[in-house]
Amino acid sequence: MSDYLTITNANELIRIPAESLVYVSSDGNYSDMGTRDGYKHTVTVQLGMIEVMIHDQMPVARECFVRIGKSLIVNLNFVHYINPSKKQIILSDCHTFKISLEASKEALKKLKDYVEPKNEEQ
């Protein structure tokens, strides 16, 4: 069974499977959740609260989601390209979608170091 992120308010309920959630970006009190089908859900929940919800609601998949900088959470399964000097990250499944986002140089440098394979000396 898949993990889901569920956000609800008085008017609506949004339920997104972990394997479909590509990123969450923030602008103040609003957050945009991008999915692999190209849809963008805007919710009135701050990014910090969504970060907590991912941790609480997605026990299996939560390790796949990393917050980079102040305004972006990405699903590591979709990190395709990182260029800190251009402040650019491309998220893709390499088949059906490609999403280009901006983030700070510092945040992308940390993400690049985190994702980059480590050479283990024997």
PDB file of C-alpha atoms in Angstrom:
ATOM      1  CA  MET A   1       0.000   0.000   0.000  1.00  0.00           C
ATOM      2  CA  SER A   2       1.265   3.438  -0.918  1.00  0.00           C
ATOM      3  CA  ASP A   3       1.884   6.368   1.422  1.00  0.00           C
ATOM      4  CA  TYR A   4      -0.322   9.403   0.813  1.00  0.00           C
ATOM      5  CA  LEU A   5      -0.085  13.070   1.698  1.00  0.00           C
ATOM      6  CA  THR A   6      -3.575  14.196   2.664  1.00  0.00           C
ATOM      7  CA  ILE A   7      -4.443  17.854   3.163  1.00  0.00           C
ATOM      8  CA  THR A   8      -7.960  18.835   4.069  1.00  0.00           C
ATOM      9  CA  ASN A   9      -9.883  21.961   4.973  1.00  0.00           C
ATOM     10  CA  ALA A  10     -13.555  22.893   5.291  1.00  0.00           C
ATOM     11  CA  ASN A  11     -14.084  22.834   1.513  1.00  0.00           C
ATOM     12  CA  GLU A  12     -11.778  20.225   0.026  1.00  0.00           C
ATOM     13  CA  LEU A  13      -9.555  17.213   0.497  1.00  0.00           C
ATOM     14  CA  ILE A  14      -6.377  16.619  -1.503  1.00  0.00           C
ATOM     15  CA  ARG A  15      -4.777  13.159  -1.380  1.00  0.00           C
ATOM     16  CA  ILE A  16      -1.546  12.598  -3.301  1.00  0.00           C
ATOM     17  CA  PRO A  17       0.366   9.290  -3.430  1.00  0.00           C
ATOM     18  CA  ALA A  18       4.022   9.638  -2.450  1.00  0.00           C
ATOM     19  CA  GLU A  19       5.215   8.333  -5.816  1.00  0.00           C
ATOM     20  CA  SER A  20       3.285  11.116  -7.590  1.00  0.00           C
ATOM     21  CA  LEU A  21       4.403  14.059  -5.441  1.00  0.00           C
ATOM     22  CA  VAL A  22       7.357  15.669  -7.219  1.00  0.00           C
ATOM     23  CA  TYR A  23       7.877  18.892  -5.234  1.00  0.00           C
ATOM     24  CA  VAL A  24       6.348  21.378  -2.838  1.00  0.00           C
ATOM     25  CA  SER A  25       7.265  25.040  -3.169  1.00  0.00           C
ATOM     26  CA  SER A  26       6.266  27.863  -0.884  1.00  0.00           C
ATOM     27  CA  ASP A  27       5.421  31.524  -1.057  1.00  0.00           C
ATOM     28  CA  GLY A  28       4.483  32.784   2.391  1.00  0.00           C
ATOM     29  CA  ASN A  29       1.332  31.096   3.683  1.00  0.00           C
ATOM     30  CA  TYR A  30       0.686  29.305   0.380  1.00  0.00           C
ATOM     31  CA  SER A  31       2.317  26.154  -0.933  1.00  0.00           C
ATOM     32  CA  ASP A  32       2.213  24.636  -4.420  1.00  0.00           C
ATOM     33  CA  MET A  33       2.377  20.865  -4.690  1.00  0.00           C
ATOM     34  CA  GLY A  34       3.513  19.638  -8.109  1.00  0.00           C
ATOM     35  CA  THR A  35       2.623  16.140  -9.237  1.00  0.00           C
ATOM     36  CA  ARG A  36       4.039  13.960 -11.980  1.00  0.00           C
ATOM     37  CA  ASP A  37       0.899  14.403 -14.106  1.00  0.00           C
ATOM     38  CA  GLY A  38       1.711  18.120 -14.366  1.00  0.00           C
ATOM     39  CA  TYR A  39      -1.001  19.303 -12.021  1.00  0.00           C
ATOM     40  CA  LYS A  40      -0.208  21.954  -9.406  1.00  0.00           C
ATOM     41  CA  HIS A  41      -2.306  22.098  -6.227  1.00  0.00           C
ATOM     42  CA  THR A  42      -2.161  25.371  -4.279  1.00  0.00           C
ATOM     43  CA  VAL A  43      -2.984  25.082  -0.588  1.00  0.00           C
ATOM     44  CA  THR A  44      -3.024  27.543   2.303  1.00  0.00           C
ATOM     45  CA  VAL A  45      -0.521  25.601   4.381  1.00  0.00           C
ATOM     46  CA  GLN A  46       3.006  26.777   5.138  1.00  0.00           C
ATOM     47  CA  LEU A  47       5.918  24.681   3.915  1.00  0.00           C
ATOM     48  CA  GLY A  48       7.065  23.823   7.449  1.00  0.00           C
ATOM     49  CA  MET A  49       3.679  22.307   8.203  1.00  0.00           C
ATOM     50  CA  ILE A  50       3.729  20.284   4.975  1.00  0.00           C
ATOM     51  CA  GLU A  51       7.190  19.033   5.935  1.00  0.00           C
ATOM     52  CA  VAL A  52       5.714  17.765   9.237  1.00  0.00           C
ATOM     53  CA  MET A  53       2.747  16.219   7.409  1.00  0.00           C
ATOM     54  CA  ILE A  54       5.075  14.350   5.034  1.00  0.00           C
ATOM     55  CA  HIS A  55       6.989  12.995   8.007  1.00  0.00           C
ATOM     56  CA  ASP A  56       3.829  11.957   9.876  1.00  0.00           C
ATOM     57  CA  GLN A  57       1.724  10.649   6.964  1.00  0.00           C
ATOM     58  CA  MET A  58       4.378   8.976   4.818  1.00  0.00           C
ATOM     59  CA  PRO A  59       6.371   6.606   7.051  1.00  0.00           C
ATOM     60  CA  VAL A  60       7.714   4.545   4.137  1.00  0.00           C
ATOM     61  CA  ALA A  61       8.414   7.337   1.631  1.00  0.00           C
ATOM     62  CA  ARG A  62       9.388  10.235   3.907  1.00  0.00           C
ATOM     63  CA  GLU A  63      13.121   9.596   3.371  1.00  0.00           C
ATOM     64  CA  CYS A  64      12.635  10.443  -0.306  1.00  0.00           C
ATOM     65  CA  PHE A  65      11.606  14.029   0.482  1.00  0.00           C
ATOM     66  CA  VAL A  66      14.256  16.625   1.266  1.00  0.00           C
ATOM     67  CA  ARG A  67      13.793  20.288   2.074  1.00  0.00           C
ATOM     68  CA  ILE A  68      16.246  22.487   0.232  1.00  0.00           C
ATOM     69  CA  GLY A  69      16.408  26.103   1.232  1.00  0.00           C
ATOM     70  CA  LYS A  70      13.530  28.060   2.688  1.00  0.00           C
ATOM     71  CA  SER A  71      10.951  27.394   0.045  1.00  0.00           C
ATOM     72  CA  LEU A  72      11.322  23.980  -1.608  1.00  0.00           C
ATOM     73  CA  ILE A  73      10.838  20.304  -0.799  1.00  0.00           C
ATOM     74  CA  VAL A  74      11.805  17.835  -3.534  1.00  0.00           C
ATOM     75  CA  ASN A  75      11.261  14.141  -4.062  1.00  0.00           C
ATOM     76  CA  LEU A  76      14.775  12.706  -4.499  1.00  0.00           C
ATOM     77  CA  ASN A  77      13.431  10.052  -6.870  1.00  0.00           C
ATOM     78  CA  PHE A  78      12.863  12.773  -9.478  1.00  0.00           C
ATOM     79  CA  VAL A  79      16.115  14.765  -9.168  1.00  0.00           C
ATOM     80  CA  HIS A  80      17.485  14.708 -12.700  1.00  0.00           C
ATOM     81  CA  TYR A  81      19.746  17.774 -12.958  1.00  0.00           C
ATOM     82  CA  ILE A  82      21.293  20.191 -10.454  1.00  0.00           C
ATOM     83  CA  ASN A  83      23.290  23.281 -11.409  1.00  0.00           C
ATOM     84  CA  PRO A  84      24.068  25.487  -8.382  1.00  0.00           C
ATOM     85  CA  SER A  85      25.750  28.230 -10.456  1.00  0.00           C
ATOM     86  CA  LYS A  86      22.579  28.623 -12.577  1.00  0.00           C
ATOM     87  CA  LYS A  87      20.354  28.219  -9.475  1.00  0.00           C
ATOM     88  CA  GLN A  88      18.482  25.492 -11.376  1.00  0.00           C
ATOM     89  CA  ILE A  89      17.119  22.077 -10.553  1.00  0.00           C
ATOM     90  CA  ILE A  90      15.271  19.864 -13.017  1.00  0.00           C
ATOM     91  CA  LEU A  91      12.924  17.211 -11.704  1.00  0.00           C
ATOM     92  CA  SER A  92      11.962  14.467 -14.149  1.00  0.00           C
ATOM     93  CA  ASP A  93      11.085  10.792 -14.481  1.00  0.00           C
ATOM     94  CA  CYS A  94      13.083  10.840 -17.767  1.00  0.00           C
ATOM     95  CA  HIS A  95      10.009   9.758 -19.728  1.00  0.00           C
ATOM     96  CA  THR A  96       6.850  11.785 -19.254  1.00  0.00           C
ATOM     97  CA  PHE A  97       7.597  15.069 -17.481  1.00  0.00           C
ATOM     98  CA  LYS A  98      10.313  17.637 -16.822  1.00  0.00           C
ATOM     99  CA  ILE A  99       9.955  20.469 -14.304  1.00  0.00           C
ATOM    100  CA  SER A 100      12.559  23.209 -13.958  1.00  0.00           C
ATOM    101  CA  LEU A 101      12.697  25.128 -10.670  1.00  0.00           C
ATOM    102  CA  GLU A 102      14.937  27.740  -9.103  1.00  0.00           C
ATOM    103  CA  ALA A 103      16.619  27.500  -5.713  1.00  0.00           C
ATOM    104  CA  SER A 104      19.515  29.236  -4.001  1.00  0.00           C
ATOM    105  CA  LYS A 105      23.086  28.302  -4.918  1.00  0.00           C
ATOM    106  CA  GLU A 106      23.770  27.209  -1.343  1.00  0.00           C
ATOM    107  CA  ALA A 107      20.710  24.955  -1.178  1.00  0.00           C
ATOM    108  CA  LEU A 108      21.484  23.326  -4.526  1.00  0.00           C
ATOM    109  CA  LYS A 109      25.134  22.812  -3.591  1.00  0.00           C
ATOM    110  CA  LYS A 110      24.045  20.971  -0.430  1.00  0.00           C
ATOM    111  CA  LEU A 111      21.554  18.896  -2.414  1.00  0.00           C
ATOM    112  CA  LYS A 112      24.198  18.043  -5.012  1.00  0.00           C
ATOM    113  CA  ASP A 113      26.579  16.896  -2.274  1.00  0.00           C
ATOM    114  CA  TYR A 114      23.767  14.856  -0.687  1.00  0.00           C
ATOM    115  CA  VAL A 115      22.716  13.130  -3.923  1.00  0.00           C
ATOM    116  CA  GLU A 116      26.206  12.648  -5.385  1.00  0.00           C
ATOM    117  CA  PRO A 117      27.530   9.093  -5.094  1.00  0.00           C
ATOM    118  CA  LYS A 118      30.286   8.788  -2.528  1.00  0.00           C
ATOM    119  CA  ASN A 119      33.517   7.015  -3.422  1.00  0.00           C
ATOM    120  CA  GLU A 120      34.169   4.628  -0.593  1.00  0.00           C
ATOM    121  CA  GLU A 121      37.790   3.675  -0.160  1.00  0.00           C
ATOM    122  CA  GLN A 122      38.396   0.006   0.541  1.00  0.00           C
TER     123      GLN A 122
END
